[in-house]
Short mmCIF file of C-alpha atoms and ligand atoms in Angstrom, two decimals:
data_model
loop_
_atom_site.label_atom_id
_atom_site.label_comp_id
_atom_site.label_asym_id
_atom_site.label_seq_id
_atom_site.Cartn_x
_atom_site.Cartn_y
_atom_site.Cartn_z
CA UNK A 1 104.15 112.35 102.10
CA UNK A 2 102.71 114.25 105.08
CA UNK A 3 103.24 118.11 103.01
CA UNK A 4 101.54 116.44 100.03
CA UNK A 5 98.77 115.02 101.80
CA UNK A 6 98.04 118.26 103.54
CA UNK A 7 97.86 120.17 100.44
CA UNK A 8 95.56 118.02 98.95
CA UNK A 9 93.65 118.32 101.92
CA UNK A 10 93.84 122.18 102.04
CA UNK A 11 92.94 122.56 98.47
CA UNK A 12 89.78 120.50 99.15
CA UNK A 13 88.98 123.04 101.53
CA UNK A 14 89.54 121.48 104.97
CA UNK A 15 91.05 122.99 107.94
CA UNK A 16 94.13 121.03 108.16
CA UNK A 17 96.31 120.85 111.58
CA UNK A 18 99.61 119.34 111.13
CA UNK A 19 101.50 117.56 113.69
CA UNK A 20 105.60 117.37 113.96
CA UNK A 21 107.87 116.22 116.68
CA UNK A 22 110.01 119.72 116.26
CA UNK A 23 109.25 123.18 115.46
CA UNK A 24 111.80 122.89 112.75
CA UNK A 25 109.93 120.07 111.09
CA UNK A 26 106.69 121.87 111.22
CA UNK A 27 108.60 125.01 109.52
CA UNK A 28 109.74 122.71 106.83
CA UNK A 29 106.48 121.49 106.08
CA UNK A 30 105.09 124.83 105.80
CA UNK A 31 107.43 125.93 103.54
CA UNK A 32 106.88 122.74 101.32
CA UNK A 33 103.38 123.19 100.88
CA UNK A 34 103.73 126.96 100.46
CA UNK A 35 106.39 126.29 97.69
CA UNK A 36 104.18 124.05 96.01
CA UNK A 37 101.02 126.11 96.06
CA UNK A 38 103.34 128.97 95.01
CA UNK A 39 104.29 126.93 91.82
CA UNK A 40 100.65 126.40 91.06
CA UNK A 41 100.28 129.81 90.90
CA UNK A 42 102.91 130.61 88.78
CA UNK A 43 102.00 128.24 86.26
CA UNK A 44 98.67 129.69 86.03
CA UNK A 45 96.99 126.51 87.88
CA UNK A 46 95.67 128.14 90.82
CA UNK A 47 94.07 131.51 91.72
CA UNK A 48 96.73 133.23 94.58
CA UNK A 49 93.57 134.30 96.76
CA UNK A 50 93.00 130.48 96.57
CA UNK A 51 96.46 130.12 97.80
CA UNK A 52 96.28 132.47 100.38
CA UNK A 53 92.93 130.88 101.81
CA UNK A 54 94.49 127.45 101.87
CA UNK A 55 97.63 128.43 103.70
CA UNK A 56 95.39 130.22 106.34
CA UNK A 57 93.68 126.99 106.78
CA UNK A 58 97.05 125.07 107.67
CA UNK A 59 98.02 125.30 111.27
CA UNK A 60 101.10 123.34 112.88
CA UNK A 61 101.65 121.84 116.14
CA UNK A 62 104.21 119.99 118.17
CA UNK A 63 101.44 118.86 120.66
CA UNK A 64 99.44 115.79 119.52
CA UNK A 65 96.51 116.99 121.62
CA UNK A 66 96.20 119.80 119.34
CA UNK A 67 94.66 117.11 116.65
CA UNK A 68 91.95 116.63 119.08
CA UNK A 69 89.43 118.97 116.97
CA UNK A 70 89.57 116.74 114.01
CA UNK A 71 87.04 114.44 112.41
CA UNK A 72 89.83 112.64 110.39
CA UNK A 73 93.43 111.98 111.31
CA UNK A 74 96.01 110.44 108.96
CA UNK A 75 99.48 109.32 110.28
CA UNK A 76 102.09 109.50 107.65
CA UNK A 77 105.38 109.05 109.81
CA UNK A 78 108.45 106.59 108.84
CA UNK A 79 107.29 103.35 107.74
CA UNK A 80 108.38 101.40 111.01
CA UNK A 81 105.82 99.20 112.74
CA UNK A 82 106.84 99.94 116.21
CA UNK A 83 106.88 103.85 115.95
CA UNK A 84 103.24 103.56 114.03
CA UNK A 85 102.01 101.53 116.83
CA UNK A 86 103.13 103.85 119.24
CA UNK A 87 101.53 107.16 117.50
CA UNK A 88 98.18 105.01 116.80
CA UNK A 89 98.03 104.30 120.43
CA UNK A 90 98.62 107.99 121.46
CA UNK A 91 96.32 109.13 118.88
CA UNK A 92 93.66 106.74 120.11
CA UNK A 93 93.80 108.59 123.32
CA UNK A 94 93.59 112.13 121.99
CA UNK A 95 91.07 112.06 119.18
CA UNK A 96 87.60 112.83 120.03
CA UNK A 97 84.82 109.71 119.86
CA UNK A 98 83.26 109.51 116.37
CA UNK A 99 86.30 110.68 114.83
CA UNK A 100 88.52 108.06 112.37
CA UNK A 101 92.12 107.33 112.67
CA UNK A 102 93.97 106.30 109.23
CA UNK A 103 97.51 105.29 108.33
CA UNK A 104 99.23 105.91 105.02
CA UNK A 105 101.57 102.71 105.58
CA UNK A 106 102.55 101.53 102.21
CA UNK A 107 102.84 97.73 103.53
CA UNK A 108 102.48 97.26 106.96
CA UNK A 109 99.40 95.16 108.25
CA UNK A 110 96.54 97.93 109.17
CA UNK A 111 94.93 95.22 111.09
CA UNK A 112 97.98 94.65 113.55
CA UNK A 113 98.07 98.68 113.83
CA UNK A 114 94.48 99.05 114.36
CA UNK A 115 94.67 96.20 117.05
CA UNK A 116 97.32 98.26 119.17
CA UNK A 117 94.52 100.70 119.94
CA UNK A 118 91.55 100.42 122.14
CA UNK A 119 88.78 101.29 119.43
CA UNK A 120 90.29 99.24 116.28
CA UNK A 121 86.93 99.89 114.65
CA UNK A 122 87.78 103.32 113.77
CA UNK A 123 91.08 102.50 112.47
CA UNK A 124 91.78 101.74 108.29
CA UNK A 125 94.17 102.64 105.96
CA UNK A 126 94.17 105.62 103.79
CA UNK A 127 97.26 105.23 101.04
CA UNK A 128 98.06 108.09 98.66
CA UNK A 129 100.58 107.73 96.14
CA UNK A 130 103.81 109.81 95.56
CA UNK A 131 103.53 112.75 94.85
CA UNK A 132 100.13 112.93 96.75
CA UNK A 133 99.35 116.32 94.93
CA UNK A 134 99.39 114.88 91.43
CA UNK A 135 98.73 111.03 91.68
CA UNK A 136 94.92 110.54 91.24
CA UNK A 137 94.81 107.21 93.34
CA UNK A 138 94.18 106.41 96.78
CA UNK A 139 93.98 103.17 98.08
CA UNK A 140 91.34 102.67 101.37
CA UNK A 141 92.54 99.65 103.18
CA UNK A 142 89.74 97.80 105.25
CA UNK A 143 91.21 95.69 107.91
CA UNK A 144 88.57 93.14 109.46
CA UNK A 145 88.37 95.27 112.34
CA UNK A 146 87.11 98.47 110.83
CA UNK A 147 83.41 99.45 111.26
CA UNK A 148 81.34 100.03 107.99
CA UNK A 149 80.78 103.87 109.19
CA UNK A 150 84.90 104.34 109.41
CA UNK A 151 85.20 103.12 105.70
CA UNK A 152 82.60 105.26 104.52
CA UNK A 153 84.13 108.39 106.43
CA UNK A 154 87.26 107.50 104.41
CA UNK A 155 85.71 107.10 101.04
CA UNK A 156 83.98 110.29 101.77
CA UNK A 157 87.22 111.86 102.58
CA UNK A 158 89.07 110.63 99.55
CA UNK A 159 86.54 111.52 97.46
CA UNK A 160 86.31 115.21 98.99
CA UNK A 161 90.15 115.27 97.95
CA UNK A 162 89.03 114.77 94.63
CA UNK A 163 90.88 111.47 94.51
CA UNK A 164 89.71 107.97 92.94
CA UNK A 165 89.55 105.33 95.59
CA UNK A 166 89.70 101.62 95.39
CA UNK A 167 88.77 99.57 98.28
CA UNK A 168 91.09 96.91 99.38
CA UNK A 169 91.41 94.05 101.99
CA UNK A 170 94.44 94.51 104.23
CA UNK A 171 96.62 92.23 102.43
CA UNK A 172 100.53 92.79 102.28
CA UNK A 173 101.34 95.37 99.74
CA UNK A 174 97.65 96.10 99.05
CA UNK A 175 97.05 96.32 95.36
CA UNK A 176 99.91 98.71 93.78
CA UNK A 177 102.92 97.72 95.88
CA UNK A 178 102.47 94.13 95.84
CA UNK A 179 102.42 94.29 92.32
CA UNK A 180 104.97 97.17 91.99
CA UNK A 181 107.71 96.13 94.32
CA UNK A 182 108.59 93.08 93.20
CA UNK A 183 109.24 94.25 89.69
CA UNK A 184 111.42 96.99 91.29
CA UNK A 185 113.31 94.31 93.36
CA UNK A 186 113.63 92.60 90.26
CA UNK A 187 115.01 95.56 88.29
CA UNK A 188 117.71 95.70 91.04
CA UNK A 189 119.08 92.29 90.84
CA UNK A 190 118.97 92.49 87.20
CA UNK A 191 121.27 95.10 87.29
CA UNK A 192 123.28 93.26 89.79
CA UNK A 193 123.54 90.26 87.35
CA UNK A 194 124.91 92.53 84.81
CA UNK A 195 122.09 92.05 82.34
CA UNK A 196 122.22 95.71 81.89
CA UNK A 197 123.08 99.30 83.59
CA UNK A 198 120.79 101.33 85.94
CA UNK A 199 120.24 103.83 83.04
CA UNK A 200 119.44 101.29 80.16
CA UNK A 201 117.05 99.51 82.71
CA UNK A 202 115.27 102.62 83.23
CA UNK A 203 115.56 103.80 79.42
CA UNK A 204 113.93 100.46 78.57
CA UNK A 205 111.06 100.45 80.92
CA UNK A 206 110.07 104.14 79.94
CA UNK A 207 110.21 103.21 76.25
CA UNK A 208 109.20 99.75 76.01
CA UNK A 209 106.33 99.76 78.72
CA UNK A 210 105.67 103.61 78.33
CA UNK A 211 106.22 104.08 81.94
CA UNK A 212 106.72 107.89 83.06
CA UNK A 213 109.77 106.60 84.72
CA UNK A 214 112.02 103.64 85.14
CA UNK A 215 112.23 101.61 88.14
CA UNK A 216 115.70 103.26 89.59
CA UNK A 217 114.24 106.68 89.34
CA UNK A 218 111.05 105.49 91.03
CA UNK A 219 113.06 103.77 93.84
CA UNK A 220 114.76 107.20 94.38
CA UNK A 221 111.48 108.95 94.21
CA UNK A 222 109.96 106.99 96.77
CA UNK A 223 112.91 106.76 99.12
CA UNK A 224 115.35 103.85 99.06
CA UNK A 225 114.64 103.34 103.10
CA UNK A 226 110.84 103.39 102.36
CA UNK A 227 111.22 101.01 99.39
CA UNK A 228 113.29 98.47 101.69
CA UNK A 229 110.90 98.38 104.59
CA UNK A 230 108.28 97.57 101.87
CA UNK A 231 110.13 94.99 100.22
CA UNK A 232 110.96 93.62 103.48
CA UNK A 233 107.39 93.29 104.51
CA UNK A 234 106.32 91.58 101.29
CA UNK A 235 109.34 89.19 101.69
CA UNK A 236 108.15 88.30 105.24
CA UNK A 237 104.72 87.81 104.13
CA UNK A 238 105.67 85.43 101.26
CA UNK A 239 108.67 83.78 102.76
CA UNK A 240 110.19 83.29 99.34
CA UNK A 241 113.90 83.64 98.71
CA UNK A 242 113.23 85.38 95.66
CA UNK A 243 111.28 88.09 97.57
CA UNK A 244 114.52 88.89 99.41
CA UNK A 245 115.39 92.48 99.03
CA UNK A 246 118.31 93.26 96.39
CA UNK A 247 121.77 93.41 98.04
CA UNK A 248 122.71 97.13 96.42
CA UNK A 249 119.35 98.38 98.06
CA UNK A 250 120.11 97.22 101.64
CA UNK A 251 123.74 98.83 101.00
CA UNK A 252 122.53 102.13 100.00
CA UNK A 253 120.21 102.21 102.56
CA UNK A 254 123.14 101.40 105.06
CA UNK A 255 125.38 103.98 103.78
CA UNK A 256 122.29 106.56 104.24
CA UNK A 257 121.69 107.00 100.25
CA UNK A 258 118.17 107.23 100.24
CA UNK A 259 117.18 108.58 97.14
CA UNK A 260 115.99 112.00 96.12
CA UNK A 261 115.75 113.10 99.58
CA UNK A 262 119.38 112.84 100.48
CA UNK A 263 120.49 113.73 97.02
CA UNK A 264 121.84 110.47 96.02
CA UNK A 265 120.28 106.78 95.70
CA UNK A 266 120.89 104.73 92.52
CA UNK A 267 121.43 107.90 90.75
CA UNK A 268 122.54 111.40 91.81
CA UNK A 269 120.51 114.43 92.12
N1 NAD B 1 107.70 107.76 99.92
C1 NAD B 1 106.61 107.52 99.05
O1 NAD B 1 106.50 107.04 97.81
C2 NAD B 1 105.17 107.01 100.16
C3 NAD B 1 104.08 106.72 99.18
C4 NAD B 1 103.01 106.37 99.64
C5 NAD B 1 102.89 106.15 101.16
N2 NAD B 1 104.10 106.37 101.85
C6 NAD B 1 104.10 106.13 103.51
O2 NAD B 1 104.20 107.35 103.83
C7 NAD B 1 104.99 107.17 105.14
C8 NAD B 1 105.86 108.38 105.23
O3 NAD B 1 106.55 108.06 104.47
P1 NAD B 1 107.75 109.47 103.58
O4 NAD B 1 108.19 108.77 102.33
O5 NAD B 1 107.00 110.58 103.84
O6 NAD B 1 108.94 108.92 104.69
P2 NAD B 1 109.98 110.37 105.24
O7 NAD B 1 111.09 109.53 105.61
O8 NAD B 1 110.12 111.25 103.76
O9 NAD B 1 109.39 111.30 106.11
C9 NAD B 1 108.45 110.41 107.40
C10 NAD B 1 108.88 111.68 108.23
O10 NAD B 1 108.03 111.10 109.55
C11 NAD B 1 108.59 111.88 110.58
N3 NAD B 1 108.51 111.21 111.78
C12 NAD B 1 109.25 109.69 111.94
N4 NAD B 1 108.64 109.32 113.12
C13 NAD B 1 107.88 110.19 113.57
C14 NAD B 1 106.80 110.23 114.57
N5 NAD B 1 107.01 109.40 115.50
N6 NAD B 1 106.04 111.33 115.12
C15 NAD B 1 106.19 112.26 113.96
N7 NAD B 1 107.17 112.25 113.05
C16 NAD B 1 107.72 111.27 112.68
C17 NAD B 1 110.28 112.06 110.09
O11 NAD B 1 111.02 113.12 111.01
C18 NAD B 1 109.82 112.47 108.53
O12 NAD B 1 109.66 113.78 108.70
C19 NAD B 1 105.33 105.84 105.30
O13 NAD B 1 104.47 105.10 105.65
C20 NAD B 1 105.48 105.71 103.84
O14 NAD B 1 105.33 103.90 103.86
C21 NAD B 1 105.47 106.84 101.45
#
């Protein structure tokens, strides 16, 4: 997600600084952005000089303090509450007064994350969809703690990126994932019951609902670890047994099969 968000911001004309924990991680991200922009040029969708300028505006660092020139920072690390909380606290101490801090979390409570910082009024959610480069929607999540100016700055950033924003209260799963993930979880349970195969369920939801991809292909695209984390958060919020994560999802994540990013999930790539 980080590479996609960086690419969107670069094409919108922003200077982007990406902080990775390792030089290797930073190099991988630049390679991803460069490859994706190169594909746009090959397809005739982007002038090569625009790609070159965008890449000149991308710098990477492994030092958090190097983000301190920014007016907005978006964290997009692994969907884990402890890691995000720790990172937001650190960002709060390095980001200048007047800047805003956003999280790309898929389901974690933005209010809880904001309250981990000393300035919760400048924390909100800016939730991109996968792939960020092509999906038009961004959810702007407004925790009760956020100031009006934070939300306005977030909405202005999303508009500048050419995306359509929806403003949503900080409820579990926001809009899209609250509606989407019960369906994805139920698709796995349907397969487990033996109603139909993975391929047939994918085919059915494409042909029967005009969805661009079936539930298993989508779970693999999102990443099974991220998907499990989202479903666990929704389950914890509802407390309903019906929302418990499907067994095969838990098993695949335990085995390290995380979807497209590891080459195997419900499908093999
Ligand atoms: N995958 C999706 O479809 C999707 C869509 C929207 C939002 N999100 C959200 O975006 C975030 C990232 O998801 P992803 O799919 O890119 O996950 P991913 O597992 O593909 O990537 C996470 C990256 O974060 C890095 N990382 C982990 N801890 C870190 C830390 N403390 N500091 C710096 N880097 C760290 C990892 O090395 C990895 O490169 C999550 O919050 C997720 O919920 C994901």
